[in-house]
Short mmCIF file of C-alpha atoms and ligand atoms in Angstrom, two decimals:
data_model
loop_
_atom_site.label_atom_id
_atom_site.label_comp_id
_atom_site.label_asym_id
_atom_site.label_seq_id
_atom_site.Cartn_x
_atom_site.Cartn_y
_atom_site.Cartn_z
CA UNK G 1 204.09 -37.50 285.82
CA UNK G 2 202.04 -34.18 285.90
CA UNK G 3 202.97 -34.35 290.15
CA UNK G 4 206.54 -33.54 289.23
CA UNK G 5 208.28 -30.27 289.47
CA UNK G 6 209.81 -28.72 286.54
CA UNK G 7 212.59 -26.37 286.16
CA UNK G 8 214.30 -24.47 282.87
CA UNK G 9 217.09 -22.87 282.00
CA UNK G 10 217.77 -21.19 278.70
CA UNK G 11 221.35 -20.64 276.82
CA UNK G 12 221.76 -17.95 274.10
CA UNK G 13 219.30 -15.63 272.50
CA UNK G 14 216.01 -13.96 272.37
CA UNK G 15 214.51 -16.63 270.20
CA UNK G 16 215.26 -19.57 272.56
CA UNK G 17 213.58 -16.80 275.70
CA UNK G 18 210.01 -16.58 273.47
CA UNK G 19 210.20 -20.56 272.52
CA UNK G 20 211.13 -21.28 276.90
CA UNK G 21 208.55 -19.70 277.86
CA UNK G 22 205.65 -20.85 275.53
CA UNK G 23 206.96 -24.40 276.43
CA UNK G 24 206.90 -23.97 280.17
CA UNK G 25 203.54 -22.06 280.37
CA UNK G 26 202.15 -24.56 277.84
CA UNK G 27 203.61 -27.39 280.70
CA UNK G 28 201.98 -25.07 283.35
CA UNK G 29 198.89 -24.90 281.86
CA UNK G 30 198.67 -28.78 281.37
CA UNK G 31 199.35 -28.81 285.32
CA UNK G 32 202.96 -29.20 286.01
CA UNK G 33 204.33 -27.31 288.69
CA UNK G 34 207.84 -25.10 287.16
CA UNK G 35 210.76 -24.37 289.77
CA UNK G 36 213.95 -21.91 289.77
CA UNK G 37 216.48 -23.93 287.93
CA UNK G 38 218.53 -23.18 291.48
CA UNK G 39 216.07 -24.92 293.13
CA UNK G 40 215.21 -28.84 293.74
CA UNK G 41 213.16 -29.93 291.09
CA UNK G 42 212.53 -33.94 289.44
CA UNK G 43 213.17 -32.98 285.76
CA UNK G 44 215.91 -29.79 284.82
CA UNK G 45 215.19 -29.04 281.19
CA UNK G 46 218.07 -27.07 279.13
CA UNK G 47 217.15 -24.99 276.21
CA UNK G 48 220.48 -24.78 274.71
CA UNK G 49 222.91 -23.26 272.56
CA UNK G 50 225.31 -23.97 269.61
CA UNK G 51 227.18 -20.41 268.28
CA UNK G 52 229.87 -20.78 270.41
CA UNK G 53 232.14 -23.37 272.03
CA UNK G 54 231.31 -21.86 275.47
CA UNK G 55 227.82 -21.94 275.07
CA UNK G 56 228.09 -26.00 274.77
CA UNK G 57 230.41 -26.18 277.98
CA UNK G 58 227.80 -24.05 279.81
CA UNK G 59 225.30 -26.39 278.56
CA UNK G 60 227.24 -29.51 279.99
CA UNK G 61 227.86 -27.47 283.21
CA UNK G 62 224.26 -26.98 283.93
CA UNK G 63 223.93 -30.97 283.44
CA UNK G 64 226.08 -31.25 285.92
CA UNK G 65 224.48 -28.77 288.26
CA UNK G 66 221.07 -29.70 288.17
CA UNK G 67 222.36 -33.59 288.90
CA UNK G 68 224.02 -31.80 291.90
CA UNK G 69 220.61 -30.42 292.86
CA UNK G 70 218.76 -33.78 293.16
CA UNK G 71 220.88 -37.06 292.18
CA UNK G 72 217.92 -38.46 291.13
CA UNK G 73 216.42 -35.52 288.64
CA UNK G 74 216.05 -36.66 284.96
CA UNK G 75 217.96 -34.19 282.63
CA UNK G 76 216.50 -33.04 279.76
CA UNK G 77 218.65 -30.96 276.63
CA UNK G 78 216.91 -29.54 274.55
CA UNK G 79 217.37 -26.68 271.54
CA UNK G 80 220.23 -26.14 269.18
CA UNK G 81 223.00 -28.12 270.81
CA UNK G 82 220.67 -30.95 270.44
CA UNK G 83 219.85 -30.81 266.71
CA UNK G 84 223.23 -30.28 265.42
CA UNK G 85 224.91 -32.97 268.18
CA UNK G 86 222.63 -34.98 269.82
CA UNK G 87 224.76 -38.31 270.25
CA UNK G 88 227.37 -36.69 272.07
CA UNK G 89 224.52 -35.21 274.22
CA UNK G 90 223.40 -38.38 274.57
CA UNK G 91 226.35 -39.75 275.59
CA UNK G 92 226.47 -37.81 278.62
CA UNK G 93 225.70 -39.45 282.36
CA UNK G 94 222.47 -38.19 283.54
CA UNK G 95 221.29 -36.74 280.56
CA UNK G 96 217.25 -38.73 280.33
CA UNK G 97 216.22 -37.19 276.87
CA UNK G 98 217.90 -35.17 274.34
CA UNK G 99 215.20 -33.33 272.08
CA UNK G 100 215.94 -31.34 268.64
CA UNK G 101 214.66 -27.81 267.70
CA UNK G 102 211.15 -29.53 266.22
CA UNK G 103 210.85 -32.15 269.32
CA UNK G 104 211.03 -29.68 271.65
CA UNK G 105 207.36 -28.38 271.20
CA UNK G 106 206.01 -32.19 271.73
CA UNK G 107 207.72 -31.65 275.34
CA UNK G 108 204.88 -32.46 276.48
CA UNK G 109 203.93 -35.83 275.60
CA UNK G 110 207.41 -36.62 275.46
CA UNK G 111 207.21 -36.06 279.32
CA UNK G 112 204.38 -38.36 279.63
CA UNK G 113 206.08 -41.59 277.72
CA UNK G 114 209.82 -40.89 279.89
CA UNK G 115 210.11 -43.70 281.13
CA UNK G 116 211.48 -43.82 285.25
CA UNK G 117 213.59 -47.08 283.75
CA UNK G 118 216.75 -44.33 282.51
CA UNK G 119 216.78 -45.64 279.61
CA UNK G 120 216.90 -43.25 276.83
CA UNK G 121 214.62 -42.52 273.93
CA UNK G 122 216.54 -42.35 270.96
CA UNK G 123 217.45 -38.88 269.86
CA UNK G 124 218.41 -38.02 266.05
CA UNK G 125 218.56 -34.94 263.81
CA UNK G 126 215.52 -33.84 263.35
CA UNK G 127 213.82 -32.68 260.06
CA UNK G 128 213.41 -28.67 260.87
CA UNK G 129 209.98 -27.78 258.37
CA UNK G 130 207.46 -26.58 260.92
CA UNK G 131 207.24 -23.26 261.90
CA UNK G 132 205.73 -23.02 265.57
CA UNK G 133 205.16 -19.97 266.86
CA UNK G 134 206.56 -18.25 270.40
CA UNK G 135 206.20 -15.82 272.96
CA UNK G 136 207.24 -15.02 276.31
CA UNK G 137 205.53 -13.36 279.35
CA UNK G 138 207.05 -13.82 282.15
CA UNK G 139 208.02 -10.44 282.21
CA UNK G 140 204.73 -8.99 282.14
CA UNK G 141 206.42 -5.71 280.63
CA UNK G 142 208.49 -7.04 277.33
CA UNK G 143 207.88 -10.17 275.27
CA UNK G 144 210.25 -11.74 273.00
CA UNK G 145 207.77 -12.47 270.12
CA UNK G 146 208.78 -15.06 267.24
CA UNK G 147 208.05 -14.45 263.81
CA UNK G 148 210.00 -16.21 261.92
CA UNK G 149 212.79 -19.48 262.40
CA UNK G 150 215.90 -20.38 260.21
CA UNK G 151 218.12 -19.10 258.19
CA UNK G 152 219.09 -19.27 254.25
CA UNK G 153 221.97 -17.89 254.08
CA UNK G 154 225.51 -19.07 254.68
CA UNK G 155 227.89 -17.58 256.27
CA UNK G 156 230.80 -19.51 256.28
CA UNK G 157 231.81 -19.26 260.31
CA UNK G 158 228.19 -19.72 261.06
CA UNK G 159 226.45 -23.11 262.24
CA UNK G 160 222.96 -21.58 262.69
CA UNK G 161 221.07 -23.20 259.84
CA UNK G 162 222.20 -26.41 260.53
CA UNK G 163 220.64 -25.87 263.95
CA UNK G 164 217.41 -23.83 263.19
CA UNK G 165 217.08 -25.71 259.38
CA UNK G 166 215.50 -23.55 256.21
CA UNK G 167 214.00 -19.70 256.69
CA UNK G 168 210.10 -19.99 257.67
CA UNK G 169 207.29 -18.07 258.91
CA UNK G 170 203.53 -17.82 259.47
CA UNK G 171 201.92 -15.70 257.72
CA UNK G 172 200.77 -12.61 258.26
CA UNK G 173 197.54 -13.38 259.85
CA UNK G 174 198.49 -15.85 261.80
CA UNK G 175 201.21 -13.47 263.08
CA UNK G 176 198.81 -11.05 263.77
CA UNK G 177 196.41 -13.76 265.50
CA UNK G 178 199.70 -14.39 267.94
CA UNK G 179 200.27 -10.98 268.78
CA UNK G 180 196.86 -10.13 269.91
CA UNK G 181 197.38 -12.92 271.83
CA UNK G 182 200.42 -10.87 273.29
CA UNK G 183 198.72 -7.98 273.77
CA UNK G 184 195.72 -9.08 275.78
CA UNK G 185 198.12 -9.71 278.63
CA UNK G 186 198.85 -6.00 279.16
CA UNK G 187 202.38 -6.30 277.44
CA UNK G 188 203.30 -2.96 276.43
CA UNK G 189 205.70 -3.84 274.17
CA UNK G 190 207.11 -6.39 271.82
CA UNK G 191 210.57 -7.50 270.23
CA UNK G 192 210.45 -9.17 266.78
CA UNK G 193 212.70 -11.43 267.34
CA UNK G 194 213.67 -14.97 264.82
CA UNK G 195 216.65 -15.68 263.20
CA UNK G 196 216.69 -13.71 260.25
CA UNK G 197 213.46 -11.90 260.87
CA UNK G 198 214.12 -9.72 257.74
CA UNK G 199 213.54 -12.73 255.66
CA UNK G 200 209.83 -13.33 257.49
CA UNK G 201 207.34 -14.40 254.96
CA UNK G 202 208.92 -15.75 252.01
CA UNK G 203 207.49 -19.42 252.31
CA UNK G 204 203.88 -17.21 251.59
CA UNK G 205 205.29 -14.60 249.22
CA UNK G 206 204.89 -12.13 252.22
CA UNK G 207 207.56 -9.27 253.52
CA UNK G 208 208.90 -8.12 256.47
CA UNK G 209 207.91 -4.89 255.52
CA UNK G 210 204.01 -5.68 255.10
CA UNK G 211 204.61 -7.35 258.64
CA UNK G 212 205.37 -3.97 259.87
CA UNK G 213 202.97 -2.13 258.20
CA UNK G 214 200.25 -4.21 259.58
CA UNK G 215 201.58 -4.64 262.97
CA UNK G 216 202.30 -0.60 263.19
CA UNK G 217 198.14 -0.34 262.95
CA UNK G 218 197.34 -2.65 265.48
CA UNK G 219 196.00 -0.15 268.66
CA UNK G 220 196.64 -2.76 271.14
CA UNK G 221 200.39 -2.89 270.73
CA UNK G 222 201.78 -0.19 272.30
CA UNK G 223 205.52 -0.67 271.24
CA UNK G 224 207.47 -2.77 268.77
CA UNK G 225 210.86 -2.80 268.73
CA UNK G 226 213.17 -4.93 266.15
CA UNK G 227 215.86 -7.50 267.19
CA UNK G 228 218.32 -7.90 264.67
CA UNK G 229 218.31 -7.74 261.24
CA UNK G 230 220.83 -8.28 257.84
CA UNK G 231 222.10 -5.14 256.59
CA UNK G 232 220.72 -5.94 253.24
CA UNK G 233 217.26 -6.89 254.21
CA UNK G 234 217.11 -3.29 255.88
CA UNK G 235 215.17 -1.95 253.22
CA UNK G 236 214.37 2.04 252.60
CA UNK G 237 210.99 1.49 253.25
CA UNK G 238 211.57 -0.37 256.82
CA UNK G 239 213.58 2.67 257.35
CA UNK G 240 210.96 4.39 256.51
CA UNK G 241 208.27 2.91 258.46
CA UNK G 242 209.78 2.98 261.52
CA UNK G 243 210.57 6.75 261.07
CA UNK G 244 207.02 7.61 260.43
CA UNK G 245 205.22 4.69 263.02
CA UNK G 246 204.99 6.34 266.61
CA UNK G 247 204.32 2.21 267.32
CA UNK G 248 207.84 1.41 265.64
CA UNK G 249 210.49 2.19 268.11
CA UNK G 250 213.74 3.82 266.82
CA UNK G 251 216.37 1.16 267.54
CA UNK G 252 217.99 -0.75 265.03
CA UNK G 253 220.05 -3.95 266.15
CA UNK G 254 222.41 -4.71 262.33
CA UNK G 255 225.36 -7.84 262.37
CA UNK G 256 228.07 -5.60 260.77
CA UNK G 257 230.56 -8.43 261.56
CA UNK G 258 234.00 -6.90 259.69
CA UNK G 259 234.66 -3.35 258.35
CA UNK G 260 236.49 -4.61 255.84
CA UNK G 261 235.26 -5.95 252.34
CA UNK G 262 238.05 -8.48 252.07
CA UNK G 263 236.78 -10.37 255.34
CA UNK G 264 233.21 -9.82 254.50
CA UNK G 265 233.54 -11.18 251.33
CA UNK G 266 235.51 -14.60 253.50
CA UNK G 267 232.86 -14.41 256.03
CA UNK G 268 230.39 -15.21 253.07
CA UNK G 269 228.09 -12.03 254.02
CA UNK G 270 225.72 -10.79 251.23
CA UNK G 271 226.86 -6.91 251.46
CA UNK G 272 229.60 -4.49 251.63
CA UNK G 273 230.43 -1.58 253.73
CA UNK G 274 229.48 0.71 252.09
CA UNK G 275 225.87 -0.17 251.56
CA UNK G 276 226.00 -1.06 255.81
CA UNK G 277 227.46 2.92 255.95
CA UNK G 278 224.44 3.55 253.42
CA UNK G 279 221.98 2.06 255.75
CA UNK G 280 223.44 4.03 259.03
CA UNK G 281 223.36 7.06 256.81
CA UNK G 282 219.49 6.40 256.15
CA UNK G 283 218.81 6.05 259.65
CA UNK G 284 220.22 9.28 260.36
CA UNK G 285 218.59 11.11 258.22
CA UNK G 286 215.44 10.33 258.90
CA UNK G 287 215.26 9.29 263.17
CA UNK G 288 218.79 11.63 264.13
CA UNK G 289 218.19 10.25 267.38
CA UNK G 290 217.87 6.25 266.42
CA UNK G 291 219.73 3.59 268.63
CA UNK G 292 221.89 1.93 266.09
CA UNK G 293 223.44 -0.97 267.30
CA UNK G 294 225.81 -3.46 265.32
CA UNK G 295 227.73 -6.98 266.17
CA UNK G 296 231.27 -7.45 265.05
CA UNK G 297 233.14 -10.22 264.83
CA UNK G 298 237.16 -10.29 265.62
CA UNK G 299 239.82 -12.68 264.94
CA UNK G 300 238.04 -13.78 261.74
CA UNK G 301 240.85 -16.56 260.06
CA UNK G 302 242.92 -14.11 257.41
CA UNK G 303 242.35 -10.94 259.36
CA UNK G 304 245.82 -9.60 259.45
CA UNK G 305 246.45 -6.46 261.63
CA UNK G 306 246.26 -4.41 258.87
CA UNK G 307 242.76 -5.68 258.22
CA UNK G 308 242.02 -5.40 261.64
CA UNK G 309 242.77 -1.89 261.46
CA UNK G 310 240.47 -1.34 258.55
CA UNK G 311 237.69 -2.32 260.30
CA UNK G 312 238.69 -0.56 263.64
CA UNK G 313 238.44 2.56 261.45
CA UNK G 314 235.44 2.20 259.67
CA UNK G 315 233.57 1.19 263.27
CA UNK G 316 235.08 4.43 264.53
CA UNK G 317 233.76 6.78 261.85
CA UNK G 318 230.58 4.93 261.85
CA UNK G 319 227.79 6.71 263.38
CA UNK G 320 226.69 3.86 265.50
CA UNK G 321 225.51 4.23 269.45
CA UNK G 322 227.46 1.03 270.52
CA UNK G 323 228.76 -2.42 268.98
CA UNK G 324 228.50 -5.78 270.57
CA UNK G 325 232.40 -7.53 270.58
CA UNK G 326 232.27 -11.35 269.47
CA UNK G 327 235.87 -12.82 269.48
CA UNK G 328 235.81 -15.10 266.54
CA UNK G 329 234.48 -18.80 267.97
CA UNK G 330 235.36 -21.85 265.85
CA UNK G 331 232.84 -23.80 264.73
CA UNK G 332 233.27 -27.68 263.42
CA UNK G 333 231.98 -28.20 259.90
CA UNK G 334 232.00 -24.52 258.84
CA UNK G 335 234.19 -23.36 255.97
CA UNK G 336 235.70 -20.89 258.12
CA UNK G 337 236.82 -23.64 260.06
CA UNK G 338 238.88 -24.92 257.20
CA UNK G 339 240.22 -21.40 255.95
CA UNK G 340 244.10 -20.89 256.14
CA UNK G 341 245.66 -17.91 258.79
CA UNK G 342 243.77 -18.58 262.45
CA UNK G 343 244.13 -15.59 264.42
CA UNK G 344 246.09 -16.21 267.60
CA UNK G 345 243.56 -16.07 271.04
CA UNK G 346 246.01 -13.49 272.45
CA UNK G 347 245.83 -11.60 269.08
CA UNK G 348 241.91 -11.53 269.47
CA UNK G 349 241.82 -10.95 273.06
CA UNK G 350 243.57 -7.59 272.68
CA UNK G 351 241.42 -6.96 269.46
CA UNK G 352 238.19 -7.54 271.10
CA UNK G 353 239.64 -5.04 273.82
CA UNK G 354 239.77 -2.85 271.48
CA UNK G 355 236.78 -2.98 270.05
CA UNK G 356 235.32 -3.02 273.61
CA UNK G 357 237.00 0.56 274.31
CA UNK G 358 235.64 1.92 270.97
CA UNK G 359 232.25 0.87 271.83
CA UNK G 360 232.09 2.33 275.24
CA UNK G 361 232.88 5.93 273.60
CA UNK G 362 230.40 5.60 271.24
CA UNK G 363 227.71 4.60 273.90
CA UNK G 364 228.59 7.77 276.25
CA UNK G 365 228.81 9.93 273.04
CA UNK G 366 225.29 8.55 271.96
CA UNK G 367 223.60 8.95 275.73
CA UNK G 368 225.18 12.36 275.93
CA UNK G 369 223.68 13.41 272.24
CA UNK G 370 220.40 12.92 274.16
CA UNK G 371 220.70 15.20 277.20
CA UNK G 372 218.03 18.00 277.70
CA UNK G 373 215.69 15.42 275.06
CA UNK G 374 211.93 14.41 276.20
CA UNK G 375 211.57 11.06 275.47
CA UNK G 376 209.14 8.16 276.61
CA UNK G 377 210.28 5.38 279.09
CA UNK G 378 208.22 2.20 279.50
CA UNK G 379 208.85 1.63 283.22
CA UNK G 380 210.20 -2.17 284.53
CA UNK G 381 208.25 -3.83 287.58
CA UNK G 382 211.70 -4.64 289.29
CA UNK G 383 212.25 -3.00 292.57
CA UNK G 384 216.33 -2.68 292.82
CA UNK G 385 217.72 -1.39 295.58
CA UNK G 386 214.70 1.06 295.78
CA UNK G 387 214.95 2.35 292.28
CA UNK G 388 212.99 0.90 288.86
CA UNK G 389 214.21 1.20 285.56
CA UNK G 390 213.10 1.20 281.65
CA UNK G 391 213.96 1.66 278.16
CA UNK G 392 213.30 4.55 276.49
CA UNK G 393 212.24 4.58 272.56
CA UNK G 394 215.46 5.09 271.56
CA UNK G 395 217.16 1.72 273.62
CA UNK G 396 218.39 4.51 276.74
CA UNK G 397 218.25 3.07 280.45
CA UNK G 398 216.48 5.66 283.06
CA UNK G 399 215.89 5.07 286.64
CA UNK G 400 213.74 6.57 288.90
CA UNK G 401 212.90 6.23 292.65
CA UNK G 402 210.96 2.76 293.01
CA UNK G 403 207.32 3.85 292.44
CA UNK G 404 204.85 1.12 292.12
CA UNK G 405 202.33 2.53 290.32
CA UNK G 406 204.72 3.61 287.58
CA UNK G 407 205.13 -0.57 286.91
CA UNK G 408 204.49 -0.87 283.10
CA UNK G 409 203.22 2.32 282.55
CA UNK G 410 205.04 4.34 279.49
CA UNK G 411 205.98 7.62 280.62
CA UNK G 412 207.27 10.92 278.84
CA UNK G 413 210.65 12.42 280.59
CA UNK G 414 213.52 14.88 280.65
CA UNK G 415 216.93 13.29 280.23
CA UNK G 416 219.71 15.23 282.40
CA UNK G 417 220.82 13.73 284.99
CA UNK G 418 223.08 9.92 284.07
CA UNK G 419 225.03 8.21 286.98
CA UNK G 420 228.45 6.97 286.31
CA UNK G 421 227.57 4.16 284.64
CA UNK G 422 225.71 6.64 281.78
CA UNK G 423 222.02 5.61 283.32
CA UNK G 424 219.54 8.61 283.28
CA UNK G 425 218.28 9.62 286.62
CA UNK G 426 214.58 10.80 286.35
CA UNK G 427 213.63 12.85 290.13
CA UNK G 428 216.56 12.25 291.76
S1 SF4 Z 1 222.58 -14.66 258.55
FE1 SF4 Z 1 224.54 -15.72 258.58
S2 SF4 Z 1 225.23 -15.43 260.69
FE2 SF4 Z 1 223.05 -15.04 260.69
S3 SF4 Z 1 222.08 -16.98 261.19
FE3 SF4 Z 1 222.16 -16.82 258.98
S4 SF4 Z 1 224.04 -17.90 258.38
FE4 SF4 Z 1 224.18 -17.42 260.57
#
């Protein structure tokens, strides 16, 4: 088995990236040889995706690509589409093994007892109570680090914890065992990522916050930046933190979803808007020049165009640097599915649109609030079209004439210059 090729493709987000790429360098190390998933290879292996209806049909389109690729490849799904449906997975011509969000870290020896026959191991819900820690690499610059898995809440549009099962975590020392791991492979920087990482450490009566705190000290780590995380686990003292941490960058990535109470309070969320506008306000105060991201949702069932409107406004006289748009997706079995007062596609098209157009004023506003600043770039190793690029603390993309020996380095600039797409041009 270990002469085969391998190749992987991932759907969906950060947390699926880290738990990829532990899997395939754990493959690697055991000998396998891993492909481009555009490539030829003897076994494609999905790591998919179940927020959205699209993000399944992608997943059965890459079945059907990688059986283009070599007729006689075995097909392997793996992830969230897997744990919550893994019959109709199964179903599916060409499809070897289908493997849950706990059987996908026994990839291994799973490998090992395929059989070449085609027939298929039986595949079943699995019992999510393990929490297995992730990283990636690849990138040699970034790594998507996971802390922490699941989700307790329940947001009624939302099919996560049925997918990723009940909030978990190491603990702290293990965490911290994981990133040193991270860090002695000259990563400069890190992004906490997990489902609900502001929820990390409950199973050991452990906080997010003495996460930080702990992580923040460690010399080795030269940046940490936070994916997203719940308005209301966005404590004071995170705030806080991350103001005072030179390690902590100053980006904060918070699922708004509605800016209206009356569709929070359908969505099932566990705040209101005005503590979100509190938390915004908080930011502000303390890092002016914070990236502060949020994800709304549109076309929630019951959101007239009155309601609509509400939220439109509040978004607008938030003082947020961008939003993410995510038309409303249906998903079987949620209670949102079963709510009264859909929200025609049209209707959420031009919503989303919307939405869209507001967030591309805030982002030039934000990126023009910056000009004439000094701030500190961690440089990419990608080579495009002669020029690199990098993030600065505060989430901004610079460019800069290609420069090889600039490749990860973190470097302090000037931001003047931005191309039309709002990019900041360092020595033009
Ligand atoms: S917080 Fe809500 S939206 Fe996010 S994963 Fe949990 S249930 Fe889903």
């Amino acid at each position: 088995m270990k002469n085969k090729i391998l190749a992987f493709h991932t759907l969906g987000c950060k947390l699926n990236y880290s738990e990829t790429a532990s899997i395939a360098k754990h493959l690697q190390d055991a000998g396998y040889k891993v492909a481009d998933f555009r490539d030829r290879a003897d076994i494609y292996v999905i790591n998919s995706c179940t927020v959205t209806r699209n993000a399944e049909k992608r997943c059965r389109e890459l079945i059907r690509k990688a059986r283009r690729n070599n007729p006689e490849a075995q097909v392997i799904i793996m992830g969230c589409y897997s744990q919550v449906n893994p019959e109709e997975l199964t179903d599916i011509s060409g499809v070897s093994m289908v493997l849950g969000n706990k059987g996908k870290f026994d990839l291994a020896a799973r490998l090992a007892a395929l059989p070449d026959t085609g027939v298929k191991p039986p595949s079943g819900k699995e019992r999510l109570d393990t929490f297995v820690p992730a990283f990636s690499s690849d990138d040699r610059t970034r790594s998507f680090f996971k802390i922490q898995d699941g989700c307790d809440y329940t947001c009624t549009y939302c099919t996560i914890p049925r997918a990723r099962g009940r909030s978990r975590s190491n603990t702290i020392r293990e965490t911290l065992e994981t990133a040193r791991q991270i860090a002695g492979s000259d990563i400069k920087e890190v992004v906490l990522t997990g489902v609900n990482i502001g929820d990390f450490g409950k199973p050991h009566g452990e906080s997010f916050f003495e996460l930080l705190q702990n992580l923040a000290e460690m010399e080795e780590l030269e940046r940490i930046r936070l994916s997203s995380i719940e308005p209301d686990l966005l404590s004071d003292d995170i705030i806080g933190l991350v103001a005072a941490e030179p390690r902590l960058m100053p980006h904060f990535h918070i699922p708004l979803q509605s800016g209206s109470n009356a569709i929070l309070e359908a969505m099932g969320r566990k705040y209101d808007r005005e503590l979100f506008a509190g938390r915004v306000d908080k930011i502000r105060e303390l890092l002016p020049y914070a990236c502060i991201a949020a994800d709304v949702i549109t076309g929630f069932p019951g959101e007239t165009e009155a309601l609509f409107m509400e939220s439109h406004d509040f978004i607008k006289a938030a003082d947020l640097s961008y939003i993410h748009v995510f038309p409303y997706s249906e998903r079987e079995n949620t209670k949102a599915s079963r709510m009264k007062d859909h929200v025609a596609p049209g209707v959420i098209r031009e919503r989303s649109q919307k939405l869209q157009a507001l967030s591309q004023e805030k982002k030039k506003k934000f990126v023009q609030a910056n000009q004439g600043r000094k701030e500190n770039v961690l440089w990419e190793k990608e080579n495009l079209h002669g020029n690199m690029y990098g993030f600065t603390e505060n989430y901004i993309r610079v460019k800069a004439p290609y420069d090889e020996s600039k490749c990860n380095t973190i470097e302090t600039v000037e931001l003047n210059i931005t191309d039309d797409r709002g990019v900041y041009i360092i020595n033009p």
